[in-house]
Coordinates of C-alpha atoms (C1' of nucleotides) in Angstrom, one line a residue:
Chain A
M12 CA 0.0 0.0 0.0
A13 CA 2.6 2.5 1.1
E14 CA 4.7 1.5 -2.0
I15 CA 1.8 2.3 -4.3
I16 CA 1.3 5.7 -2.7
V17 CA 5.0 6.5 -2.9
S18 CA 5.2 5.5 -6.5
R19 CA 2.3 7.8 -7.5
L20 CA 3.7 10.8 -5.7
D21 CA 5.4 13.4 -7.7
L22 CA 6.8 16.0 -5.4
P23 CA 9.3 18.7 -6.4
K24 CA 12.9 17.7 -5.4
E25 CA 13.6 21.2 -4.0
V26 CA 10.9 20.7 -1.4
V27 CA 11.1 17.0 -0.6
S28 CA 14.6 15.5 -0.9
K29 CA 13.7 12.0 0.0
I30 CA 10.8 9.7 0.6
G31 CA 11.0 6.4 2.5
I32 CA 8.7 3.7 3.9
A33 CA 9.1 2.9 7.5
G34 CA 7.0 0.4 9.3
P35 CA 3.2 0.0 9.2
G36 CA 1.4 3.2 8.5
F37 CA 4.4 5.4 8.0
I38 CA 5.8 7.2 5.0
N39 CA 8.7 9.5 5.8
F40 CA 9.4 12.6 3.8
W41 CA 12.7 14.4 4.2
L42 CA 12.3 18.2 3.7
A43 CA 15.0 19.8 1.7
E44 CA 17.2 21.9 4.1
E45 CA 16.6 25.1 2.3
Q46 CA 12.9 24.9 3.0
L47 CA 13.5 25.1 6.8
S48 CA 15.7 28.1 6.7
A49 CA 13.1 29.9 4.6
V50 CA 11.3 30.6 7.9
L51 CA 14.1 32.9 9.2
P52 CA 13.5 35.9 6.9
V53 CA 9.8 35.6 7.6
I54 CA 10.4 35.9 11.3
L55 CA 12.8 38.8 11.0
R56 CA 10.4 40.6 8.8
A57 CA 7.4 40.0 11.1
G58 CA 9.4 40.8 14.3
S59 CA 7.1 41.3 17.3
S60 CA 4.1 40.2 15.1
Y61 CA 5.5 36.8 14.3
G62 CA 2.9 34.3 15.5
R63 CA 0.0 36.6 15.1
S64 CA -2.9 35.5 12.9
S65 CA -6.3 36.7 11.9
V66 CA -8.5 33.6 12.4
G67 CA -10.6 35.6 14.8
K68 CA -11.5 38.0 12.1
G69 CA -11.8 40.9 14.5
Q70 CA -14.9 39.4 16.1
P71 CA -15.6 40.6 19.7
V72 CA -15.1 38.3 22.6
N73 CA -15.6 38.9 26.3
V74 CA -13.2 37.3 28.7
E75 CA -14.3 37.5 32.3
F76 CA -11.9 36.6 35.0
V77 CA -10.9 37.1 38.7
S78 CA -14.4 38.6 39.5
A79 CA -13.6 38.5 43.2
N80 CA -16.1 39.6 45.6
P81 CA -15.1 42.8 47.3
T82 CA -15.0 41.2 50.8
G83 CA -11.3 40.7 51.2
P84 CA -7.9 40.8 49.5
L85 CA -7.3 38.6 46.5
H86 CA -5.9 35.1 47.3
V87 CA -3.6 33.0 45.3
G88 CA -6.5 31.3 43.5
H89 CA -7.5 34.7 42.1
G90 CA -3.8 35.0 41.1
R91 CA -4.0 31.8 39.1
Q92 CA -7.2 33.1 37.5
A93 CA -5.6 36.4 36.7
A94 CA -2.7 34.7 35.0
I95 CA -4.8 32.3 33.0
G96 CA -7.5 34.8 32.1
D97 CA -5.0 37.5 31.0
A98 CA -3.1 34.9 29.0
I99 CA -6.2 33.6 27.3
A100 CA -7.2 37.2 26.4
A101 CA -3.7 37.7 24.9
L102 CA -3.9 34.5 22.9
L103 CA -7.2 35.6 21.5
Q104 CA -5.9 39.0 20.6
W105 CA -2.9 37.3 18.9
T106 CA -5.3 35.2 16.8
G107 CA -7.3 38.2 15.7
W108 CA -10.2 38.5 18.1
K109 CA -11.3 41.8 19.5
V110 CA -11.0 41.2 23.2
T111 CA -12.6 42.8 26.2
R112 CA -11.2 41.9 29.6
E113 CA -14.0 42.1 32.2
F114 CA -14.2 42.0 36.0
Y115 CA -17.5 41.4 37.7
Y116 CA -18.0 42.7 41.2
N117 CA -20.6 41.1 43.4
D118 CA -21.1 44.2 45.3
A119 CA -24.7 43.4 46.3
G120 CA -26.2 40.7 48.4
A121 CA -25.8 38.9 51.7
Q122 CA -22.0 38.7 51.7
I123 CA -21.7 42.5 51.5
T124 CA -24.2 42.8 54.3
N125 CA -22.0 40.5 56.3
L126 CA -18.9 42.5 55.4
G127 CA -20.6 45.6 56.7
L128 CA -21.7 43.9 59.9
S129 CA -18.1 42.6 60.4
V130 CA -16.7 46.1 60.1
Q131 CA -19.3 47.5 62.5
A132 CA -18.4 44.8 65.0
R133 CA -14.7 45.7 64.8
I134 CA -15.6 49.4 65.2
Q135 CA -17.4 48.4 68.5
Q136 CA -14.3 46.5 69.6
L137 CA -12.1 49.4 68.8
R138 CA -14.3 51.4 71.1
G139 CA -13.7 48.9 73.8
R140 CA -17.1 47.2 73.7
D141 CA -17.9 43.6 73.4
A142 CA -19.0 42.7 69.9
A143 CA -18.9 39.4 68.0
I144 CA -18.2 39.0 64.3
P145 CA -21.5 37.7 62.9
E146 CA -22.0 34.3 61.5
G147 CA -20.7 34.1 58.0
G148 CA -18.7 37.3 58.7
Y149 CA -15.1 38.1 58.0
H150 CA -12.4 37.8 60.5
G151 CA -9.3 38.9 58.7
D152 CA -7.1 41.7 60.0
Y153 CA -8.1 43.8 57.0
V154 CA -11.5 44.1 58.6
R155 CA -10.0 45.9 61.6
D156 CA -7.9 48.1 59.3
I157 CA -11.0 49.1 57.5
A158 CA -12.8 49.8 60.8
E159 CA -9.9 52.1 61.8
Q160 CA -9.9 53.9 58.5
Y161 CA -13.6 54.4 58.7
L162 CA -13.4 56.0 62.1
A163 CA -10.6 58.2 60.9
R164 CA -12.5 59.4 57.9
H165 CA -16.0 59.6 59.4
P166 CA -15.8 61.6 62.6
E167 CA -19.5 62.2 62.3
D168 CA -20.2 58.6 62.9
P169 CA -17.9 57.5 65.8
E170 CA -20.1 54.5 66.6
G171 CA -20.3 53.1 63.1
K172 CA -24.1 53.2 63.3
D173 CA -24.6 54.2 59.7
A174 CA -24.7 50.7 58.2
P175 CA -25.0 51.7 54.5
A176 CA -22.1 54.2 54.9
V177 CA -19.9 51.5 56.5
R178 CA -20.8 49.1 53.8
R179 CA -20.0 51.5 51.0
F180 CA -16.8 52.5 52.7
A181 CA -15.7 48.8 53.1
V182 CA -16.5 47.9 49.5
Q183 CA -14.7 50.9 48.2
A184 CA -11.6 50.2 50.3
L185 CA -11.4 46.6 49.2
R186 CA -12.0 47.4 45.6
E187 CA -9.1 49.8 45.7
E188 CA -6.9 47.2 47.4
Q189 CA -7.8 44.6 44.8
D190 CA -7.1 47.0 41.9
H191 CA -3.8 47.8 43.5
D192 CA -2.8 44.2 43.7
L193 CA -3.9 43.4 40.2
R194 CA -1.8 46.4 38.9
A195 CA 1.1 45.0 40.8
F196 CA 0.5 41.7 38.9
G197 CA 0.4 43.6 35.6
V198 CA -3.3 42.8 34.9
K199 CA -5.6 45.4 33.5
F200 CA -9.2 45.2 32.8
D201 CA -11.3 47.1 30.2
V202 CA -14.6 46.9 32.0
Y203 CA -15.5 46.6 35.7
F204 CA -19.1 45.5 35.9
L205 CA -20.9 46.1 39.1
E206 CA -23.7 43.7 40.2
S207 CA -25.4 46.6 41.9
S208 CA -25.8 48.3 38.5
L209 CA -28.0 45.4 37.4
Y210 CA -30.5 46.5 40.0
T211 CA -30.3 50.2 39.4
S212 CA -30.6 49.8 35.7
G213 CA -33.7 47.6 36.0
K214 CA -32.0 44.7 34.3
V215 CA -32.8 42.3 37.1
E216 CA -36.5 43.2 36.9
Q217 CA -36.4 43.0 33.1
T218 CA -34.9 39.5 33.4
V219 CA -37.6 38.3 35.8
K220 CA -40.3 39.7 33.5
R221 CA -38.8 38.1 30.5
L222 CA -38.6 34.7 32.3
D223 CA -42.2 35.1 33.4
D224 CA -43.4 36.1 29.9
A225 CA -41.6 33.0 28.4
G226 CA -43.7 30.9 30.8
H227 CA -41.0 29.2 32.7
T228 CA -41.7 30.4 36.2
Y229 CA -44.1 29.4 39.0
E230 CA -44.8 30.1 42.6
K231 CA -44.4 27.5 45.3
E232 CA -44.2 27.8 49.1
G233 CA -44.1 31.5 48.9
A234 CA -41.1 31.6 46.6
S235 CA -40.7 32.2 42.9
W236 CA -39.1 29.4 40.9
L237 CA -37.6 29.0 37.5
R238 CA -38.4 25.7 35.8
T239 CA -34.8 25.0 34.8
T240 CA -35.6 21.3 34.5
D241 CA -37.2 22.2 31.2
F242 CA -33.7 22.9 30.0
G243 CA -31.8 19.9 31.4
D244 CA -31.0 21.1 35.0
D245 CA -31.4 18.4 37.6
K246 CA -33.8 20.5 39.8
D247 CA -35.7 23.8 39.5
R248 CA -34.1 26.9 41.0
V249 CA -35.5 29.6 43.3
M250 CA -35.5 33.1 41.8
R251 CA -37.0 35.0 44.6
K252 CA -36.9 33.8 48.2
S253 CA -40.1 33.5 50.2
A254 CA -40.9 36.4 52.6
G255 CA -39.8 34.3 55.6
K256 CA -36.3 34.0 54.1
G257 CA -36.0 37.7 53.2
G258 CA -37.9 37.8 50.0
E259 CA -34.8 38.8 47.9
Y260 CA -33.6 37.5 44.6
T261 CA -31.1 34.7 44.8
Y262 CA -27.7 35.3 43.2
F263 CA -29.0 33.2 40.3
V264 CA -31.1 36.1 38.9
P265 CA -28.5 38.8 38.6
D266 CA -26.1 36.2 37.2
V267 CA -28.5 35.5 34.4
A268 CA -29.2 39.2 34.0
Y269 CA -25.4 39.9 33.8
H270 CA -24.7 37.4 31.1
W271 CA -27.7 38.6 29.2
T272 CA -26.0 42.0 29.1
K273 CA -23.0 40.4 27.6
W274 CA -25.0 39.1 24.8
E275 CA -26.8 42.4 24.3
R276 CA -23.5 44.3 24.3
G277 CA -22.7 42.4 21.2
F278 CA -20.5 39.6 22.5
R279 CA -21.5 36.5 20.5
R280 CA -18.6 34.8 22.3
A281 CA -18.0 35.0 26.1
I282 CA -15.5 33.1 28.1
N283 CA -15.6 32.9 31.9
V284 CA -12.5 31.9 33.9
Q285 CA -13.6 30.5 37.3
G286 CA -12.5 28.3 40.1
A287 CA -13.8 24.7 39.7
D288 CA -15.5 25.1 43.1
H289 CA -18.0 27.3 41.3
H290 CA -18.7 24.8 38.5
S291 CA -22.3 24.3 39.6
T292 CA -23.0 27.7 38.2
V293 CA -22.1 26.7 34.7
T294 CA -25.3 24.8 34.1
R295 CA -27.5 27.3 35.9
V296 CA -26.3 30.3 34.0
R297 CA -26.6 28.6 30.7
V298 CA -30.0 27.2 31.5
G299 CA -31.2 30.6 32.7
L300 CA -30.1 32.2 29.5
Q301 CA -31.9 29.5 27.5
A302 CA -35.1 30.2 29.5
L303 CA -35.0 33.8 28.4
E304 CA -35.6 32.6 24.8
V305 CA -33.8 35.4 23.2
G306 CA -31.7 33.3 20.9
I307 CA -28.7 32.7 23.0
P308 CA -27.0 29.4 22.0
Q309 CA -26.8 26.5 24.5
G310 CA -23.0 26.6 25.0
Y311 CA -23.0 30.3 26.0
P312 CA -20.9 31.3 27.8
E313 CA -17.8 29.1 27.5
Y314 CA -16.1 28.2 30.8
V315 CA -12.5 27.6 31.7
L316 CA -12.5 26.1 35.2
H317 CA -9.3 25.9 37.1
Q318 CA -8.6 23.6 40.0
I319 CA -7.9 24.9 43.4
V320 CA -4.4 26.1 44.3
T321 CA -2.8 24.6 47.3
V322 CA -0.1 26.7 49.0
M323 CA 2.6 24.8 50.8
K324 CA 4.8 26.4 53.4
G325 CA 7.2 24.7 55.7
G326 CA 6.0 21.4 54.4
E327 CA 2.4 22.2 55.5
E328 CA -0.6 23.3 53.6
V329 CA -1.7 26.9 54.1
K330 CA -5.4 27.0 54.1
I331 CA -7.0 29.4 51.7
S332 CA -10.2 30.8 53.2
K333 CA -11.5 34.2 52.8
R334 CA -13.9 33.7 55.6
A335 CA -11.3 32.4 58.0
G336 CA -9.1 35.4 57.1
S337 CA -5.8 33.4 56.9
Y338 CA -4.6 32.8 53.4
V339 CA -1.8 33.7 51.0
T340 CA -2.7 36.8 49.0
V341 CA -1.7 37.7 45.5
R342 CA 0.2 40.6 47.0
D343 CA 2.2 38.3 49.3
L344 CA 3.3 36.3 46.3
V345 CA 4.0 39.1 44.0
D346 CA 6.2 40.7 46.7
Q347 CA 8.0 37.5 47.4
V348 CA 8.6 35.9 44.0
G349 CA 8.1 38.7 41.6
Q350 CA 5.6 39.2 38.8
D351 CA 7.5 37.2 36.1
A352 CA 8.1 34.1 38.2
M353 CA 4.6 34.2 39.5
R354 CA 3.0 34.5 36.1
Y355 CA 5.2 31.7 34.8
F356 CA 4.5 29.4 37.7
L357 CA 0.8 29.9 37.7
L358 CA 0.6 29.2 33.9
M359 CA 2.9 26.1 33.9
R360 CA 0.1 23.7 34.5
K361 CA -3.1 23.3 32.6
A362 CA -6.1 24.7 34.4
D363 CA -7.5 21.3 35.0
S364 CA -4.6 20.2 37.1
H365 CA -4.5 20.9 40.8
F366 CA -1.7 23.2 41.5
V367 CA 0.7 23.0 44.4
F368 CA 2.5 26.3 45.0
D369 CA 5.5 25.6 47.1
L370 CA 6.1 29.0 48.8
D371 CA 9.5 28.0 50.2
L372 CA 10.8 26.9 46.8
A373 CA 9.3 29.9 45.0
T374 CA 10.8 32.3 47.5
K375 CA 14.0 30.9 48.9
Q376 CA 15.2 29.4 45.6
S377 CA 13.8 31.9 43.3
E378 CA 17.0 31.9 41.3
E379 CA 16.2 28.4 40.2
N380 CA 12.8 29.2 38.9
P381 CA 12.2 27.8 35.4
V382 CA 11.3 31.2 34.2
Y383 CA 14.9 32.2 34.4
Y384 CA 15.9 29.5 32.1
V385 CA 13.8 30.9 29.3
Q386 CA 14.6 34.5 30.1
Y387 CA 18.3 33.6 30.2
A388 CA 18.1 32.1 26.7
H389 CA 16.7 35.4 25.6
T390 CA 19.4 37.5 27.2
R391 CA 22.0 35.1 25.8
M392 CA 20.8 35.7 22.3
A393 CA 20.9 39.4 23.1
G394 CA 24.4 39.0 24.4
I395 CA 25.7 37.3 21.2
L396 CA 24.3 40.2 19.2
R397 CA 26.1 42.7 21.5
T398 CA 29.4 40.8 21.2
A399 CA 29.0 40.6 17.5
G400 CA 28.8 44.4 17.5
T401 CA 25.4 44.6 16.0
T402 CA 21.9 45.3 17.3
A403 CA 18.6 43.5 17.1
G404 CA 17.2 45.9 14.5
A405 CA 20.3 45.8 12.3
V406 CA 20.3 42.0 11.7
T407 CA 19.0 41.2 8.3
A408 CA 18.6 38.1 6.2
D409 CA 19.0 40.0 3.0
G410 CA 22.0 38.6 1.1
V411 CA 22.8 36.0 3.7
D412 CA 23.3 32.5 2.6
L413 CA 21.0 30.6 5.0
S414 CA 21.7 27.3 3.4
L415 CA 24.9 27.2 5.5
L416 CA 22.7 26.3 8.5
T417 CA 23.1 22.6 8.0
E418 CA 23.8 21.3 11.5
A419 CA 21.2 18.9 12.8
D420 CA 20.4 21.0 15.9
E421 CA 20.1 24.1 13.6
Q422 CA 17.6 22.2 11.5
E423 CA 15.7 21.2 14.6
L424 CA 15.8 24.8 16.0
M425 CA 14.4 26.2 12.8
K426 CA 11.7 23.6 12.7
H427 CA 10.6 24.6 16.2
L428 CA 10.7 28.3 15.2
A429 CA 8.4 27.6 12.3
E430 CA 5.9 25.9 14.5
F431 CA 5.3 28.9 16.7
P432 CA 2.3 30.4 14.8
T433 CA 0.6 27.0 14.9
L434 CA 1.3 26.7 18.6
V435 CA -0.3 30.1 19.2
E436 CA -3.4 29.1 17.2
R437 CA -3.8 25.8 19.0
A438 CA -3.3 27.3 22.4
A439 CA -5.9 30.0 21.6
E440 CA -8.3 27.5 20.1
N441 CA -8.1 25.3 23.2
L442 CA -7.9 28.2 25.7
E443 CA -4.7 26.6 27.0
P444 CA -2.0 29.1 27.8
H445 CA 0.2 26.4 29.4
R446 CA 1.1 25.2 26.0
V447 CA 3.0 28.4 25.4
I448 CA 5.2 27.7 28.5
A449 CA 5.9 24.1 27.3
Y450 CA 6.9 25.5 23.9
L451 CA 9.1 28.2 25.3
D452 CA 10.9 25.7 27.5
D453 CA 11.6 23.5 24.6
L454 CA 12.8 26.4 22.5
A455 CA 15.1 27.6 25.2
R456 CA 16.5 24.1 25.6
L457 CA 17.2 23.8 21.9
A458 CA 18.8 27.2 21.8
N459 CA 21.0 26.7 24.8
G460 CA 22.2 23.3 23.6
W461 CA 22.9 24.7 20.2
Y462 CA 24.8 27.6 21.7
H463 CA 27.1 25.3 23.6
R464 CA 27.9 23.1 20.6
H465 CA 28.5 25.8 18.0
R466 CA 30.1 29.2 18.0
V467 CA 28.6 32.1 16.2
I468 CA 31.4 34.6 16.2
G469 CA 34.7 33.9 14.6
V470 CA 33.7 30.9 12.4
G471 CA 34.0 32.7 9.1
E472 CA 32.0 35.6 7.8
A473 CA 29.4 33.7 5.8
I474 CA 28.5 31.3 8.6
E475 CA 28.6 34.0 11.2
K476 CA 26.1 36.0 9.3
A477 CA 23.8 33.1 8.8
R478 CA 24.0 32.2 12.5
L479 CA 23.3 35.7 13.6
V480 CA 20.1 35.6 11.6
L481 CA 19.2 32.4 13.5
V482 CA 20.1 34.0 16.8
R483 CA 17.9 37.0 16.1
A484 CA 15.0 34.8 15.0
V485 CA 15.3 32.8 18.3
Q486 CA 15.3 36.0 20.2
I487 CA 12.2 37.3 18.5
V488 CA 10.2 34.1 19.1
L489 CA 11.3 33.8 22.8
A490 CA 10.4 37.5 23.3
N491 CA 7.0 37.1 21.6
G492 CA 6.2 34.0 23.6
L493 CA 7.1 35.6 26.9
N494 CA 5.3 38.7 26.0
L495 CA 2.2 36.7 25.3
I496 CA 2.1 35.3 28.8
G497 CA 2.9 38.5 30.5
V498 CA 6.5 37.8 31.3
T499 CA 9.3 40.2 30.5
A500 CA 12.1 39.3 28.0
P501 CA 15.2 41.1 29.5
E502 CA 18.2 42.1 27.4
R503 CA 20.4 41.6 30.4
M504 CA 19.9 39.7 33.7
Chain B
rG4 C1' -26.2 8.6 45.9
rC5 C1' -25.5 12.1 41.4
rG6 C1' -22.3 15.4 38.6
rC7 C1' -17.4 17.7 37.2
rC8 C1' -11.9 17.3 37.3
rG9 C1' -7.6 14.6 38.1
rG10 C1' -4.2 9.6 38.9
rU11 C1' 2.2 9.5 33.8
rA12 C1' 9.9 8.9 36.9
rG13 C1' 11.4 9.8 44.2
rC14 C1' 8.6 15.0 44.0
rU15 C1' 5.9 18.8 40.7
rC16 C1' 4.0 18.3 36.0
rA17 C1' 4.1 18.2 30.2
rG18 C1' 2.7 14.8 26.3
rU19 C1' 1.3 19.2 19.7
rU20 C1' -6.1 16.4 19.1
rG21 C1' -4.9 8.2 17.7
rG22 C1' 1.3 7.3 15.6
rA23 C1' 7.4 5.2 15.6
rU24 C1' 12.1 4.0 21.3
rA25 C1' 6.5 8.3 26.7
rG26 C1' 9.4 13.8 28.0
rA27 C1' 11.0 18.3 31.1
rG28 C1' 12.1 20.7 35.8
rC29 C1' 13.5 19.7 40.8
rG30 C1' 16.2 15.8 43.4
rU31 C1' 20.2 11.8 42.9
rU32 C1' 25.1 10.1 40.5
rG33 C1' 29.3 11.5 37.2
rG34 C1' 31.6 14.9 33.8
rC35 C1' 32.4 20.3 31.4
rC36 C1' 34.7 27.3 32.8
rU37 C1' 42.2 29.2 28.0
rC38 C1' 35.7 29.2 24.8
rC39 C1' 30.0 34.7 22.0
rG40 C1' 27.4 35.4 29.9
rG41 C1' 28.0 28.6 33.9
rA42 C1' 20.9 31.7 36.0
rG43 C1' 24.4 27.2 31.3
rC44 C1' 25.9 22.4 28.8
rC45 C1' 26.8 16.8 28.4
rA46 C1' 25.8 11.9 30.4
rA47 C1' 23.7 8.2 33.8
rA48 C1' 20.0 6.1 37.0
rG49 C1' 14.8 6.4 37.5
rG50 C1' 8.1 4.1 34.1
rU51 C1' 3.1 -2.2 34.5
rC52 C1' 1.2 5.8 31.9
rG53 C1' -4.2 4.0 38.9
rU54 C1' -6.7 -0.8 37.4
rG55 C1' -9.7 -4.4 34.3
rG56 C1' -12.0 -4.9 29.6
rG57 C1' -13.2 -2.8 24.6
rU58 C1' -12.5 -0.1 19.6
rU59 C1' -8.0 0.1 16.1
rC60 C1' -2.9 -1.8 11.8
rG61 C1' -1.6 1.2 16.3
rA62 C1' -4.1 3.8 22.7
rA63 C1' -1.1 7.8 28.1
rU64 C1' -4.7 9.8 24.4
rC65 C1' -11.2 7.3 22.3
rC66 C1' -15.6 4.0 24.9
rC67 C1' -17.3 1.1 29.4
rG68 C1' -16.6 -0.9 34.5
rC69 C1' -13.7 -0.5 39.1
rU70 C1' -10.6 2.2 42.4
rC71 C1' -8.1 6.4 44.9
rG72 C1' -8.0 11.8 45.5
rG73 C1' -10.1 16.9 44.9
rC74 C1' -14.5 19.8 44.1
rG75 C1' -19.7 20.6 43.7
rC76 C1' -24.8 19.0 44.5
rA77 C1' -29.3 25.6 49.3
rC78 C1' -35.0 29.9 49.5
rC79 C1' -25.3 31.0 50.4
rA80 C1' -22.6 33.6 46.6

RNA sequence: GCGCCGGUAGCUCAGUUGGAUAGAGCGUUGGCCUCCGGAGCCAAAGGUCGUGGGUUCGAAUCCCGCUCGGCGCACCA
């Protein structure tokens, strides 16, 4: 069979130099060496754009991530989400999508009430009175800090009696703190969407009305229900609690209202990055959108769920619990291991994998972080160009005989460089930024190995020129890949 | 009980959509600085890919059972 295929093939010799049959199901083609080196001028010409494509055709896509409740500082799980979400957004931009990075604040509801009550309790304690943090309240030190700040800024309310004012103040303070930490991590959002705006704009009411009109709701035991089982949910969901339970909407309603606004804002594609502990919301949000009957497709929005981050310190697990108040924050990690290493670490594993963040290793032995390996390969390429007396911008493939790059490891290196655009497309398509890390690690390994086996400078002008082109191409691809995942590509280290 | 996600080297994890002899980092062992930057390179040891079936010329990858671990199954968010 293979012999028949091979005998009927008629491929140009300058592209395929050799064809061979090897075992069951395999026909080997040997690419002519000149074909591989053809990628180098392409890379130099594209520069920082090498790897970009337009498969997204400029279509809008909304990427929602972090979306932490303003009830405490960001923890390491949010950090993982920030790294993954930002990298996915970048991958989509690189492949031609028009990306909006969005952060959703749950600034309404019971938890905010609890936050306010917690701060009020701390205010009482500061005044020397007995006061307990309420059930479901927040115990972290930051609550006391906020209490102190409130007293300092609001002399007109020394007892903290003005609950709405305390609540507003606490939410504002925590939002500022979260924004500050995200900036320190290098993440920027285009849109901050407030849950409370869904109430003030009437979107929540509109959503309820729409669900009623579509005939999917009913009253039972004093509560208002949505018949989500019509759309494949395993049980119906309460929309509005009974009077005895407070009579408010459950979080489910604003969630649906919120995602409806995404659709109405023109996002025919929406991606949510969330912790896997929230995966039960996936079905509910989708089902709720179906029940609106406004033409939203079943798989909307898409979800990237990441597993929980476990932080190890001193051989023991550090519990992550916002309610308990003792957990590792994004700020702690950025301060200790730096933005580059933290981004790289948090992206190394695919989102589906549990992630064990060894704080001791990441802090004490930060010099051995894998991120330095890749960055070092980049500075090494920069170093060669410096020693050669040229600059990155001055290197050109024009008039250079690239067919001199015949070493086996040079061929392999060029093959890898040529695969970068496909890698970016695949990573974007699958929403898997960790693939970029694996690629960069491979490329750095190939480049470092090649560097040690062959000299660039002082091996004859023609070969030196050809190898400088290769060096520059490697540098470009390393820089582009690092840039893509939010890690710097230093000229010197 | 039901659902989702995992189980790959001592440890932490990849594995390019089903291909050839399963890879990397860290750790262990042994080499390499007269040399463009040693945050580096080369080599060795280390594997029943949780387990039992199935599909296929071919399975870590796809299907089913079992098992272990994590998470989720509210008129909480």
